[in-house]
Short mmCIF file of C-alpha atoms in Angstrom, two decimals:
data_model
loop_
_atom_site.label_atom_id
_atom_site.label_comp_id
_atom_site.label_asym_id
_atom_site.label_seq_id
_atom_site.Cartn_x
_atom_site.Cartn_y
_atom_site.Cartn_z
CA MET Z 1 0.02 0.02 -0.02
CA GLY Z 2 1.46 3.37 -1.07
CA THR Z 3 0.73 6.96 -0.42
CA ALA Z 4 -1.84 7.06 -3.26
CA ASP Z 5 -3.78 4.12 -1.61
CA VAL Z 6 -3.82 5.95 1.74
CA GLU Z 7 -5.04 9.08 0.01
CA ALA Z 8 -7.76 7.12 -1.83
CA VAL Z 9 -9.16 5.66 1.42
CA TRP Z 10 -8.85 8.97 3.17
CA ARG Z 11 -10.73 10.79 0.42
CA ILE Z 12 -13.63 8.32 0.61
CA GLU Z 13 -13.76 8.12 4.42
CA SER Z 14 -12.52 11.43 5.82
CA ALA Z 15 -15.86 13.21 6.10
CA ARG Z 16 -17.46 10.24 7.83
CA ILE Z 17 -14.53 9.79 10.22
CA VAL Z 18 -14.35 13.42 11.24
CA ALA Z 19 -18.15 13.57 11.52
CA ALA Z 20 -18.38 10.43 13.67
CA LEU Z 21 -15.45 11.59 15.84
CA THR Z 22 -17.09 14.98 16.30
CA ARG Z 23 -20.22 13.26 17.51
CA PHE Z 24 -18.20 11.08 19.99
CA THR Z 25 -16.11 13.99 21.37
CA GLY Z 26 -18.37 16.95 20.83
CA ASP Z 27 -15.28 18.86 19.73
CA PHE Z 28 -14.93 19.52 16.02
CA GLY Z 29 -11.31 20.82 16.22
CA LEU Z 30 -10.21 17.84 18.24
CA ALA Z 31 -11.92 15.43 15.82
CA GLU Z 32 -10.19 17.01 12.80
CA ASP Z 33 -6.82 16.94 14.42
CA ALA Z 34 -7.18 13.31 15.51
CA ALA Z 35 -8.26 12.31 12.01
CA GLN Z 36 -5.24 14.12 10.54
CA GLU Z 37 -2.95 12.30 12.96
CA ALA Z 38 -4.43 8.98 11.95
CA VAL Z 39 -3.88 9.62 8.24
CA ALA Z 40 -0.24 10.69 9.02
CA GLU Z 41 0.24 7.42 10.93
CA ALA Z 42 -1.32 5.46 7.98
CA LEU Z 43 1.20 7.00 5.55
CA VAL Z 44 4.01 5.54 7.66
CA SER Z 45 2.60 2.17 8.66
CA TRP Z 46 0.49 0.97 5.73
CA PRO Z 47 3.40 0.50 3.32
CA LEU Z 48 4.92 -1.86 5.93
CA ALA Z 49 1.77 -3.61 7.11
CA PRO Z 50 -1.42 -2.98 5.06
CA PRO Z 51 -4.49 -3.32 7.26
CA ALA Z 52 -7.32 -5.74 6.31
CA ASN Z 53 -9.93 -3.01 6.82
CA PRO Z 54 -8.34 0.36 5.95
CA ALA Z 55 -11.37 2.42 6.74
CA GLY Z 56 -11.81 0.72 10.09
CA TRP Z 57 -8.15 1.15 10.87
CA LEU Z 58 -8.34 4.88 10.19
CA MET Z 59 -11.39 5.23 12.39
CA ALA Z 60 -9.99 3.18 15.24
CA THR Z 61 -6.68 5.05 15.14
CA ALA Z 62 -8.26 8.43 14.97
CA ARG Z 63 -10.48 7.49 17.88
CA ARG Z 64 -7.47 6.52 19.94
CA ARG Z 65 -5.75 9.78 19.07
CA ALA Z 66 -8.84 11.68 20.15
CA ILE Z 67 -8.89 9.83 23.48
CA ASP Z 68 -5.15 10.57 23.96
CA ALA Z 69 -5.86 14.23 23.42
CA ILE Z 70 -8.75 14.16 25.83
CA ARG Z 71 -6.59 12.35 28.35
CA ARG Z 72 -4.04 15.11 28.14
CA ARG Z 73 -6.73 17.68 28.93
CA ALA Z 74 -7.17 17.20 32.66
CA ALA Z 75 -10.24 19.34 32.68
CA LEU Z 76 -12.01 16.90 30.45
CA ARG Z 77 -11.31 13.90 32.62
CA ASP Z 78 -14.99 13.14 33.03
CA ARG Z 79 -15.60 12.93 29.37
CA TYR Z 80 -12.57 10.66 28.96
CA ALA Z 81 -13.89 8.25 31.56
CA LEU Z 82 -17.12 8.11 29.55
CA LEU Z 83 -15.30 7.35 26.31
CA ALA Z 84 -12.79 4.92 27.78
CA ALA Z 85 -15.49 2.92 29.45
CA ASP Z 86 -16.46 1.32 26.12
CA LEU Z 87 -13.10 1.16 24.41
CA PRO Z 88 -12.87 -1.83 22.17
CA VAL Z 89 -9.66 -0.52 20.65
CA GLU Z 90 -9.04 -2.94 17.86
CA SER Z 91 -12.61 -3.77 17.16
CA ALA Z 92 -14.22 -3.01 13.80
CA VAL Z 93 -15.63 0.48 13.57
CA ASP Z 94 -19.01 -0.86 12.51
CA ASP Z 95 -19.88 -1.38 16.20
CA ASP Z 96 -19.36 2.33 16.82
CA ILE Z 97 -21.09 3.74 13.80
CA ASP Z 98 -24.78 4.05 13.39
CA PRO Z 99 -25.24 4.15 9.59
CA ASP Z 100 -28.50 6.05 9.92
CA LYS Z 101 -26.72 8.83 11.73
CA ILE Z 102 -23.76 9.09 9.32
CA ASP Z 103 -25.71 11.03 6.70
CA ASP Z 104 -26.85 13.58 9.24
CA ASP Z 105 -23.29 13.71 10.65
CA VAL Z 106 -21.80 14.52 7.26
CA LEU Z 107 -24.52 17.07 6.58
CA ALA Z 108 -23.90 18.65 10.04
CA LEU Z 109 -20.23 18.71 9.13
CA MET Z 110 -21.03 20.78 6.03
CA PHE Z 111 -23.09 23.16 8.10
CA VAL Z 112 -20.30 23.58 10.66
CA SER Z 113 -17.61 24.03 7.98
CA CYS Z 114 -19.75 26.79 6.34
CA HIS Z 115 -20.85 28.43 9.63
CA PRO Z 116 -21.64 32.17 9.44
CA VAL Z 117 -19.20 32.92 12.34
CA LEU Z 118 -16.30 32.09 9.97
CA SER Z 119 -14.70 34.29 7.34
CA PRO Z 120 -15.55 33.31 3.78
CA GLU Z 121 -11.86 32.16 3.31
CA SER Z 122 -12.03 29.92 6.34
CA ARG Z 123 -15.36 28.43 5.20
CA VAL Z 124 -13.87 27.48 1.87
CA ALA Z 125 -10.69 26.00 3.43
CA LEU Z 126 -12.54 24.10 6.11
CA THR Z 127 -15.06 22.67 3.61
CA LEU Z 128 -12.43 21.47 1.27
CA ARG Z 129 -10.35 20.11 4.05
CA VAL Z 130 -12.98 18.53 6.34
CA VAL Z 131 -15.74 17.57 3.91
CA GLY Z 132 -13.74 17.13 0.73
CA GLY Z 133 -10.68 15.52 2.30
CA LEU Z 134 -8.20 17.75 0.55
CA SER Z 135 -4.83 18.43 2.13
CA SER Z 136 -3.60 21.94 2.97
CA GLU Z 137 -1.18 21.63 0.06
CA GLU Z 138 -3.98 20.77 -2.40
CA ILE Z 139 -6.11 23.68 -1.16
CA ALA Z 140 -3.13 26.06 -1.40
CA ARG Z 141 -2.47 24.88 -4.97
CA ALA Z 142 -6.10 25.26 -5.90
CA PHE Z 143 -6.38 28.84 -4.62
CA LEU Z 144 -2.85 29.95 -5.49
CA VAL Z 145 -2.02 30.91 -1.89
CA PRO Z 146 0.87 29.78 0.29
CA VAL Z 147 0.42 26.60 2.35
CA PRO Z 148 0.91 28.40 5.67
CA THR Z 149 -1.97 30.76 4.75
CA VAL Z 150 -4.27 27.79 4.29
CA GLN Z 151 -3.15 26.27 7.53
CA ALA Z 152 -3.74 29.50 9.24
CA ARG Z 153 -7.23 29.77 7.82
CA ILE Z 154 -8.05 26.21 9.00
CA THR Z 155 -6.59 26.76 12.46
CA ARG Z 156 -8.31 30.07 12.88
CA GLY Z 157 -11.56 28.52 11.68
CA LYS Z 158 -11.43 25.70 14.19
CA LYS Z 159 -10.63 28.17 17.04
CA THR Z 160 -13.52 30.47 15.96
CA ILE Z 161 -15.92 27.52 15.94
CA ALA Z 162 -14.75 26.40 19.38
CA ALA Z 163 -14.84 29.97 20.77
CA ALA Z 164 -18.35 30.54 19.41
CA GLY Z 165 -19.50 27.24 20.98
CA VAL Z 166 -20.96 26.09 17.66
CA PRO Z 167 -22.80 22.83 18.44
CA PHE Z 168 -22.27 19.79 16.22
CA GLU Z 169 -25.86 19.30 15.11
CA LEU Z 170 -28.17 19.99 12.20
CA PRO Z 171 -29.49 23.56 12.49
CA PRO Z 172 -33.15 23.77 13.60
CA ALA Z 173 -35.59 23.54 10.71
CA ALA Z 174 -36.37 27.26 10.84
CA GLU Z 175 -32.65 28.18 10.37
CA ARG Z 176 -31.86 25.32 8.03
CA ARG Z 177 -32.94 27.01 4.81
CA GLU Z 178 -30.94 30.14 5.61
CA ARG Z 179 -27.81 28.21 6.62
CA LEU Z 180 -28.17 25.93 3.61
CA GLY Z 181 -27.84 29.08 1.51
CA GLY Z 182 -24.46 29.61 3.13
CA VAL Z 183 -23.31 26.09 2.29
CA LEU Z 184 -24.43 26.54 -1.33
CA SER Z 185 -22.59 29.88 -1.65
CA VAL Z 186 -19.38 28.25 -0.38
CA LEU Z 187 -19.69 25.47 -2.90
CA TYR Z 188 -20.43 28.04 -5.60
CA VAL Z 189 -17.36 30.13 -4.62
CA ILE Z 190 -15.19 26.96 -4.91
CA PHE Z 191 -16.78 26.13 -8.31
CA SER Z 192 -16.37 29.68 -9.59
CA GLU Z 193 -12.68 29.73 -8.64
CA GLY Z 194 -12.12 26.63 -10.74
CA SER Z 195 -14.41 27.85 -13.52
CA THR Z 196 -12.72 31.26 -13.97
CA ALA Z 197 -9.56 31.68 -12.00
CA THR Z 198 -9.59 35.12 -10.43
CA SER Z 199 -5.85 35.47 -10.78
CA GLY Z 200 -2.91 33.62 -12.23
CA ASP Z 201 -2.06 32.56 -15.72
CA ARG Z 202 -4.59 29.85 -16.26
CA LEU Z 203 -8.26 30.42 -17.17
CA LEU Z 204 -9.55 27.16 -15.75
CA ARG Z 205 -8.59 25.03 -12.79
CA PRO Z 206 -10.87 22.07 -13.47
CA ASP Z 207 -9.83 20.08 -10.35
CA VAL Z 208 -11.25 22.81 -8.11
CA ALA Z 209 -14.45 23.00 -10.10
CA TYR Z 210 -14.90 19.23 -10.14
CA GLU Z 211 -14.28 19.05 -6.36
CA ALA Z 212 -17.18 21.54 -5.95
CA ILE Z 213 -19.37 19.40 -8.19
CA ARG Z 214 -18.57 16.31 -6.16
CA LEU Z 215 -19.50 18.12 -2.98
CA ALA Z 216 -22.71 19.50 -4.60
CA ARG Z 217 -23.62 15.96 -5.60
CA THR Z 218 -23.05 14.83 -1.99
CA LEU Z 219 -25.19 17.68 -0.75
CA ALA Z 220 -27.96 16.87 -3.28
CA ALA Z 221 -27.96 13.26 -2.00
CA LEU Z 222 -28.20 14.37 1.63
CA GLN Z 223 -30.81 17.09 1.01
CA PRO Z 224 -32.85 15.66 -1.90
CA THR Z 225 -35.91 17.82 -1.12
CA GLU Z 226 -34.13 21.22 -1.37
CA PRO Z 227 -34.70 22.59 -4.88
CA GLU Z 228 -31.79 25.01 -4.80
CA VAL Z 229 -29.34 22.23 -4.03
CA HIS Z 230 -30.34 20.64 -7.32
CA GLY Z 231 -30.31 24.12 -8.92
CA LEU Z 232 -26.70 24.62 -7.89
CA LEU Z 233 -25.72 21.11 -9.03
CA ALA Z 234 -27.35 21.74 -12.36
CA LEU Z 235 -25.63 25.07 -12.77
CA CYS Z 236 -22.22 23.50 -12.03
CA GLU Z 237 -22.75 20.49 -14.32
CA LEU Z 238 -24.03 22.63 -17.19
CA THR Z 239 -21.18 25.14 -16.83
CA ALA Z 240 -18.52 22.43 -16.51
CA ALA Z 241 -19.95 20.68 -19.61
CA ARG Z 242 -18.51 23.55 -21.63
CA PHE Z 243 -15.00 23.34 -20.08
CA PRO Z 244 -13.53 21.09 -22.86
CA ALA Z 245 -14.40 23.74 -25.46
CA ARG Z 246 -13.52 26.83 -23.45
CA THR Z 247 -9.81 26.79 -23.87
CA GLY Z 248 -7.55 26.21 -26.86
CA PRO Z 249 -4.60 23.81 -26.93
CA ASP Z 250 -2.37 26.60 -25.57
CA GLY Z 251 -4.72 27.41 -22.72
CA SER Z 252 -6.09 30.61 -24.22
CA PRO Z 253 -9.82 31.25 -23.74
CA ILE Z 254 -12.28 30.54 -26.56
CA LEU Z 255 -15.43 32.65 -26.48
CA LEU Z 256 -18.88 31.05 -26.53
CA GLU Z 257 -19.50 32.03 -30.21
CA ASP Z 258 -16.25 30.38 -31.35
CA GLN Z 259 -16.57 27.20 -29.27
CA ASP Z 260 -16.69 23.82 -30.97
CA ARG Z 261 -19.93 22.58 -29.49
CA ARG Z 262 -19.02 18.96 -30.36
CA ARG Z 263 -16.55 19.23 -27.52
CA TRP Z 264 -19.13 19.92 -24.93
CA ASP Z 265 -19.49 17.10 -22.43
CA PHE Z 266 -22.87 15.70 -23.30
CA SER Z 267 -23.19 13.41 -20.33
CA ALA Z 268 -22.61 16.41 -18.07
CA ILE Z 269 -25.31 18.31 -19.96
CA HIS Z 270 -27.63 15.37 -19.47
CA ARG Z 271 -26.89 15.21 -15.71
CA GLY Z 272 -27.35 19.02 -15.48
CA LEU Z 273 -30.78 18.83 -17.16
CA VAL Z 274 -31.84 15.99 -14.84
CA ALA Z 275 -30.85 18.14 -11.83
CA LEU Z 276 -32.55 21.16 -13.28
CA ALA Z 277 -35.79 19.18 -13.63
CA LYS Z 278 -35.59 18.27 -9.98
CA ALA Z 279 -34.85 21.96 -9.06
CA SER Z 280 -37.89 23.19 -10.95
CA ALA Z 281 -40.40 21.17 -8.92
CA CYS Z 282 -41.64 24.25 -7.13
CA GLY Z 283 -40.30 27.30 -8.96
CA LEU Z 284 -36.69 28.12 -9.64
CA GLY Z 285 -34.46 30.01 -7.21
CA PRO Z 286 -31.35 32.03 -8.10
CA TYR Z 287 -29.15 28.94 -8.72
CA GLY Z 288 -32.00 27.21 -10.66
CA LEU Z 289 -32.54 30.25 -12.86
CA GLN Z 290 -28.82 30.52 -13.67
CA ALA Z 291 -28.89 26.74 -14.45
CA ALA Z 292 -31.89 27.34 -16.72
CA ILE Z 293 -29.83 30.03 -18.59
CA ALA Z 294 -26.90 27.55 -18.91
CA ALA Z 295 -29.32 24.86 -20.15
CA THR Z 296 -30.64 27.17 -22.83
CA HIS Z 297 -27.06 27.67 -24.09
CA ALA Z 298 -26.33 23.96 -23.79
CA SER Z 299 -29.28 22.93 -25.88
CA ALA Z 300 -28.62 25.45 -28.71
CA PRO Z 301 -26.85 24.28 -31.86
CA SER Z 302 -25.04 27.68 -32.29
CA VAL Z 303 -24.92 31.19 -30.91
CA GLU Z 304 -27.29 32.36 -33.58
CA ALA Z 305 -29.78 29.60 -32.98
CA THR Z 306 -29.85 30.24 -29.22
CA ASP Z 307 -33.17 31.25 -27.72
CA TRP Z 308 -31.98 34.66 -26.61
CA ASP Z 309 -35.45 35.88 -25.82
CA ARG Z 310 -35.83 33.06 -23.28
CA ILE Z 311 -32.44 34.01 -21.79
CA VAL Z 312 -33.50 37.70 -21.44
CA VAL Z 313 -36.65 36.53 -19.68
CA LEU Z 314 -34.63 34.31 -17.31
CA TYR Z 315 -32.23 37.15 -16.51
CA GLU Z 316 -35.18 39.44 -15.80
CA ALA Z 317 -36.45 36.79 -13.36
CA LEU Z 318 -33.05 36.41 -11.85
CA GLY Z 319 -32.81 40.19 -11.47
CA ARG Z 320 -36.04 40.12 -9.47
CA VAL Z 321 -35.08 37.26 -7.03
CA ALA Z 322 -31.39 38.04 -6.76
CA PRO Z 323 -30.69 41.53 -8.05
CA SER Z 324 -27.05 42.30 -8.71
CA PRO Z 325 -25.10 44.50 -11.08
CA VAL Z 326 -23.48 41.39 -12.63
CA VAL Z 327 -26.93 39.94 -13.44
CA GLU Z 328 -27.80 43.30 -14.97
CA LEU Z 329 -24.67 43.24 -17.10
CA ASN Z 330 -25.42 39.66 -18.26
CA ARG Z 331 -28.96 40.77 -19.06
CA ALA Z 332 -27.48 43.50 -21.27
CA VAL Z 333 -25.43 40.93 -23.17
CA ALA Z 334 -28.57 38.81 -23.73
CA VAL Z 335 -30.57 41.89 -24.80
CA ALA Z 336 -27.85 42.68 -27.31
CA MET Z 337 -28.20 39.24 -28.86
CA ALA Z 338 -32.03 39.33 -28.75
CA SER Z 339 -32.78 42.89 -29.73
CA GLY Z 340 -29.52 44.58 -30.83
CA PRO Z 341 -26.58 46.50 -29.25
CA ALA Z 342 -28.28 49.87 -28.90
CA GLN Z 343 -30.81 48.72 -26.31
CA ALA Z 344 -28.10 46.83 -24.52
CA LEU Z 345 -25.83 49.88 -24.41
CA ALA Z 346 -28.59 51.82 -22.62
CA ILE Z 347 -28.61 49.13 -19.82
CA VAL Z 348 -24.84 49.25 -19.49
CA ASP Z 349 -24.72 53.03 -19.37
CA GLU Z 350 -27.36 53.08 -16.65
CA LEU Z 351 -25.22 50.61 -14.72
CA ILE Z 352 -22.16 52.95 -15.08
CA ALA Z 353 -24.23 56.03 -14.13
CA SER Z 354 -25.33 54.34 -10.88
CA ASP Z 355 -21.74 53.19 -10.27
CA ARG Z 356 -22.86 49.82 -8.98
CA LEU Z 357 -19.90 47.78 -10.36
CA PRO Z 358 -16.86 50.06 -9.87
CA GLY Z 359 -13.42 48.78 -10.80
CA SER Z 360 -14.68 45.63 -12.61
CA HIS Z 361 -13.21 44.85 -15.97
CA LEU Z 362 -16.50 43.30 -17.07
CA VAL Z 363 -18.36 46.61 -17.56
CA PRO Z 364 -15.83 48.10 -20.00
CA THR Z 365 -15.45 44.67 -21.65
CA VAL Z 366 -19.19 44.47 -22.47
CA ARG Z 367 -19.39 48.18 -23.31
CA GLY Z 368 -16.37 47.76 -25.68
CA GLU Z 369 -18.12 44.82 -27.41
CA LEU Z 370 -21.38 46.75 -27.84
CA LEU Z 371 -19.56 49.86 -29.21
CA THR Z 372 -17.66 47.61 -31.65
CA ARG Z 373 -20.96 46.17 -32.92
CA LEU Z 374 -22.34 49.77 -33.24
CA GLY Z 375 -19.26 50.70 -35.37
CA ARG Z 376 -17.97 53.25 -32.82
CA ARG Z 377 -14.43 51.90 -33.07
CA PRO Z 378 -12.20 54.50 -31.29
CA GLU Z 379 -14.55 54.43 -28.25
CA ALA Z 380 -14.71 50.72 -28.33
CA ARG Z 381 -10.95 50.48 -28.39
CA ALA Z 382 -10.55 52.77 -25.35
CA GLU Z 383 -13.11 50.66 -23.40
CA LEU Z 384 -11.33 47.37 -24.26
CA GLU Z 385 -7.95 48.85 -23.24
CA LEU Z 386 -9.50 50.03 -19.92
CA ALA Z 387 -10.92 46.51 -19.43
CA ALA Z 388 -7.48 44.97 -20.00
CA ARG Z 389 -5.94 47.29 -17.38
CA LEU Z 390 -8.53 46.25 -14.81
CA CYS Z 391 -8.45 42.49 -15.59
CA ALA Z 392 -6.39 40.30 -13.22
CA ASN Z 393 -6.40 37.06 -15.27
CA GLN Z 394 -3.56 37.16 -17.76
CA ARG Z 395 -5.32 34.96 -20.31
CA GLU Z 396 -8.37 37.15 -20.34
CA ARG Z 397 -6.27 40.28 -20.53
CA SER Z 398 -4.39 39.15 -23.64
CA VAL Z 399 -7.75 38.43 -25.41
CA LEU Z 400 -8.97 41.95 -24.51
CA LEU Z 401 -5.76 43.55 -25.90
CA ARG Z 402 -5.94 41.49 -29.09
CA LYS Z 403 -9.48 42.67 -29.66
CA ALA Z 404 -8.51 46.32 -28.95
CA ALA Z 405 -5.62 46.01 -31.41
CA THR Z 406 -7.92 44.95 -34.23
CA LEU Z 407 -9.84 48.14 -33.85
CA SER Z 408 -6.99 50.51 -34.58
CA MET K 1 -11.44 14.74 -12.16
CA PRO K 2 -10.85 11.69 -14.28
CA LYS K 3 -13.61 9.21 -14.88
CA TYR K 4 -13.26 5.49 -14.36
CA LEU K 5 -15.45 2.63 -15.51
CA LEU K 6 -15.84 -0.34 -13.24
CA ILE K 7 -16.82 -3.26 -15.48
CA MET K 8 -18.37 -6.26 -13.78
CA ARG K 9 -16.99 -9.44 -15.31
CA GLY K 10 -18.92 -12.50 -14.17
CA THR K 11 -18.51 -16.15 -15.00
CA ASP K 12 -21.27 -18.70 -15.46
CA GLU K 13 -20.58 -19.90 -11.88
CA SER K 14 -20.51 -16.43 -10.27
CA ASN K 15 -23.66 -15.48 -12.17
CA ALA K 16 -25.38 -18.61 -10.91
CA THR K 17 -24.26 -17.74 -7.31
CA MET K 18 -25.57 -14.25 -7.79
CA MET K 19 -28.94 -15.42 -9.13
CA ALA K 20 -29.35 -17.85 -6.26
CA ASN K 21 -29.03 -14.99 -3.79
CA ILE K 22 -30.61 -12.33 -5.94
CA ASP K 23 -32.62 -10.60 -3.21
CA GLU K 24 -29.64 -10.15 -0.92
CA MET K 25 -27.47 -9.16 -3.87
CA MET K 26 -29.95 -6.50 -4.93
CA ALA K 27 -30.12 -5.12 -1.43
CA THR K 28 -26.41 -4.86 -0.86
CA THR K 29 -25.86 -3.45 -4.37
CA HIS K 30 -28.53 -0.85 -3.75
CA GLN K 31 -26.82 0.08 -0.49
CA PHE K 32 -23.44 0.29 -2.21
CA ILE K 33 -24.85 2.55 -4.96
CA GLU K 34 -26.38 4.75 -2.31
CA GLU K 35 -23.02 5.06 -0.68
CA MET K 36 -21.37 6.15 -3.95
CA VAL K 37 -24.20 8.66 -4.61
CA LYS K 38 -23.66 10.19 -1.21
CA ALA K 39 -19.98 10.45 -1.82
CA GLY K 40 -20.82 12.38 -4.97
CA VAL K 41 -18.78 10.06 -7.19
CA LEU K 42 -21.40 8.01 -9.09
CA LEU K 43 -22.18 9.18 -12.63
CA ALA K 44 -23.97 6.09 -13.93
CA ALA K 45 -24.63 2.49 -12.94
CA GLU K 46 -26.33 -0.10 -15.11
CA GLY K 47 -26.71 -3.85 -15.21
CA LEU K 48 -26.87 -5.73 -18.48
CA ASP K 49 -29.68 -8.10 -19.40
CA ASP K 50 -29.22 -11.86 -19.89
CA PRO K 51 -26.49 -12.36 -22.51
CA GLY K 52 -28.83 -14.72 -24.37
CA GLN K 53 -30.99 -11.67 -25.24
CA GLY K 54 -28.03 -9.87 -26.84
CA VAL K 55 -26.55 -10.14 -30.31
CA VAL K 56 -22.98 -9.95 -31.65
CA VAL K 57 -22.19 -8.04 -34.80
CA ASP K 58 -19.09 -9.69 -36.27
CA PHE K 59 -16.83 -7.70 -38.59
CA SER K 60 -14.60 -10.64 -39.58
CA GLY K 61 -15.97 -10.85 -43.02
CA GLU K 62 -16.70 -8.26 -45.74
CA THR K 63 -20.06 -7.43 -44.38
CA PRO K 64 -21.05 -7.32 -40.75
CA VAL K 65 -22.59 -10.62 -39.64
CA VAL K 66 -25.17 -10.59 -36.88
CA THR K 67 -25.40 -13.62 -34.62
CA ASP K 68 -27.47 -14.26 -31.45
CA GLY K 69 -25.68 -14.43 -28.15
CA PRO K 70 -23.18 -14.25 -26.57
CA TYR K 71 -24.03 -17.59 -25.00
CA GLY K 72 -21.97 -19.58 -22.59
CA GLU K 73 -19.04 -20.10 -24.90
CA THR K 74 -17.22 -17.11 -23.43
CA LYS K 75 -15.49 -17.53 -20.04
CA GLU K 76 -16.30 -14.05 -18.77
CA LEU K 77 -19.26 -11.88 -19.52
CA PHE K 78 -19.80 -8.20 -18.84
CA GLY K 79 -22.68 -8.01 -16.41
CA GLY K 80 -22.89 -4.34 -15.76
CA PHE K 81 -20.90 -1.22 -15.00
CA PHE K 82 -20.43 1.78 -12.71
CA LEU K 83 -19.11 5.06 -14.05
CA LEU K 84 -17.23 7.04 -11.36
CA ASP K 85 -15.96 10.56 -11.08
CA VAL K 86 -12.95 10.15 -8.67
CA ALA K 87 -9.62 11.87 -8.08
CA SER K 88 -7.32 8.92 -8.87
CA LYS K 89 -7.02 5.39 -10.13
CA GLU K 90 -6.36 4.31 -6.53
CA GLU K 91 -9.72 5.78 -5.49
CA ALA K 92 -11.49 3.97 -8.31
CA VAL K 93 -9.77 0.73 -7.17
CA GLU K 94 -10.81 1.39 -3.55
CA TRP K 95 -14.44 1.67 -4.64
CA ALA K 96 -14.05 -1.41 -6.80
CA LYS K 97 -12.85 -3.41 -3.74
CA ARG K 98 -16.15 -2.44 -1.99
CA VAL K 99 -18.47 -3.68 -4.79
CA PRO K 100 -20.62 -6.51 -3.41
CA ALA K 101 -19.56 -8.94 -6.11
CA ALA K 102 -20.23 -12.68 -6.27
CA ALA K 103 -17.27 -15.03 -5.53
CA GLY K 104 -15.38 -15.82 -8.74
CA SER K 105 -16.32 -12.65 -10.58
CA LYS K 106 -13.89 -9.91 -11.46
CA ILE K 107 -14.06 -6.15 -11.84
CA GLU K 108 -12.13 -4.40 -14.57
CA VAL K 109 -11.14 -0.76 -13.76
CA ARG K 110 -10.67 1.34 -16.90
CA ARG K 111 -9.92 5.06 -17.17
CA VAL K 112 -12.18 7.10 -19.40
CA PRO K 113 -10.05 9.71 -21.16
CA GLY K 114 -11.34 13.31 -21.29
CA SER K 115 -12.33 14.85 -24.62
CA ASP K 116 -9.08 16.87 -24.56
CA GLU K 117 -7.12 13.68 -24.69
CA VAL K 118 -8.60 12.08 -27.85
CA PRO K 119 -8.18 13.38 -31.37
CA GLN K 120 -11.09 15.60 -32.39
CA VAL K 121 -13.15 15.42 -35.59
CA GLY K 122 -11.77 17.77 -38.23
CA GLU K 123 -8.32 18.17 -36.77
#
């Protein structure tokens, strides 16, 4: 058994192990540390003596480490006595685990990792680490930040949770919908980071995006009656379906109108449409509406043959349930396709007048496109150059500069 | 994440064992599928019908020849598959080890290449 085998078992089992340990000990930080120690131990001992039941081995070892830690904390002696009383150290974990509770445990783990007391960065790091089973190194690589930064976010997150006395339990029904929104937004942040890297030299980091999809699938399986979970999953699947066509062989971005649609991942489109159907059972929410827009693109044979009127209607609906300047900007793009650039320019100019998206490269990008289509070339060029100056992604920036250059 | 296909390869004996315990087999398989769904890795899972219901299209000659079967003349028969979205080959193998398969059967683990790895039409 090598490192890769340990990692494979860890990836499958980590959420369940940390969740079960948290239920045993009532201490999320302790559970996470104990699980990490167990996996470190596995990396050393499995190559020498592979266990018959790797998952059980990890659970038993993590449980022992947790008990050791509790033993060290004199103040928690009572709790230790309780745990040690039924300590069948080498026994199979199956005796300790109630399979009916595991699902709730993993779901509770998602809610704890995405708790509102945490900073957005800590939520992302903890979710990837504790629910997704990624190492600090993997998270650091995914988000292009140094490893110590990720470790600090995780440590700070665990301390914050302990200090705030966050209980390890599913939120009460009344709070659940609201808190679920927080979980969904963390998954969406992770997906978006992989879908369009906010910085760096690569447009896509598919590993990050696929990790978010895997977590969204997990959440959909645990919360099958929540339409927006299926909506988010549909949105991610339908967006990821276009990944193979979105970059050229050299990694440069390819715009929607130039994409070879034969490269789209049709099984992902199918999965996205199935999830969208589940999401639309009782009216679409913000994620469901965005998924419906992605589905309209995915089912069109070309940009020209796309049902732009439907997309405009969907953006109008989205603007009502989740108003944002980015939605407004996207609506302008759809309006340009459905009814021409002049009407769209009015929307963009209104957006600029109200200064609701300051400093974003997206506004001048769209304005530059619209002006190009209206034949106002010098103005268009100035806008595209401004967009390039504001854009942090190198790949996107070079596309903008190329476009500006063709206008001179 | 790469995709992996877990192909169930039964033998006449293992298929007979499976059919003899079909209720238990269905229950454990259902449970296993549920587990993969909750781990977010399962993309598709299908079982194949009785091989006697299938046909083989044989391209040995000039024109394709269609014959009934495959019947028992083959040692191993594909009985079904799971398509998984996992991080590594090791993770696919770890899932394969957990499949409730009948004694004597085998599971073949094959990587499914992404569209960026195979030559495209018109290039």
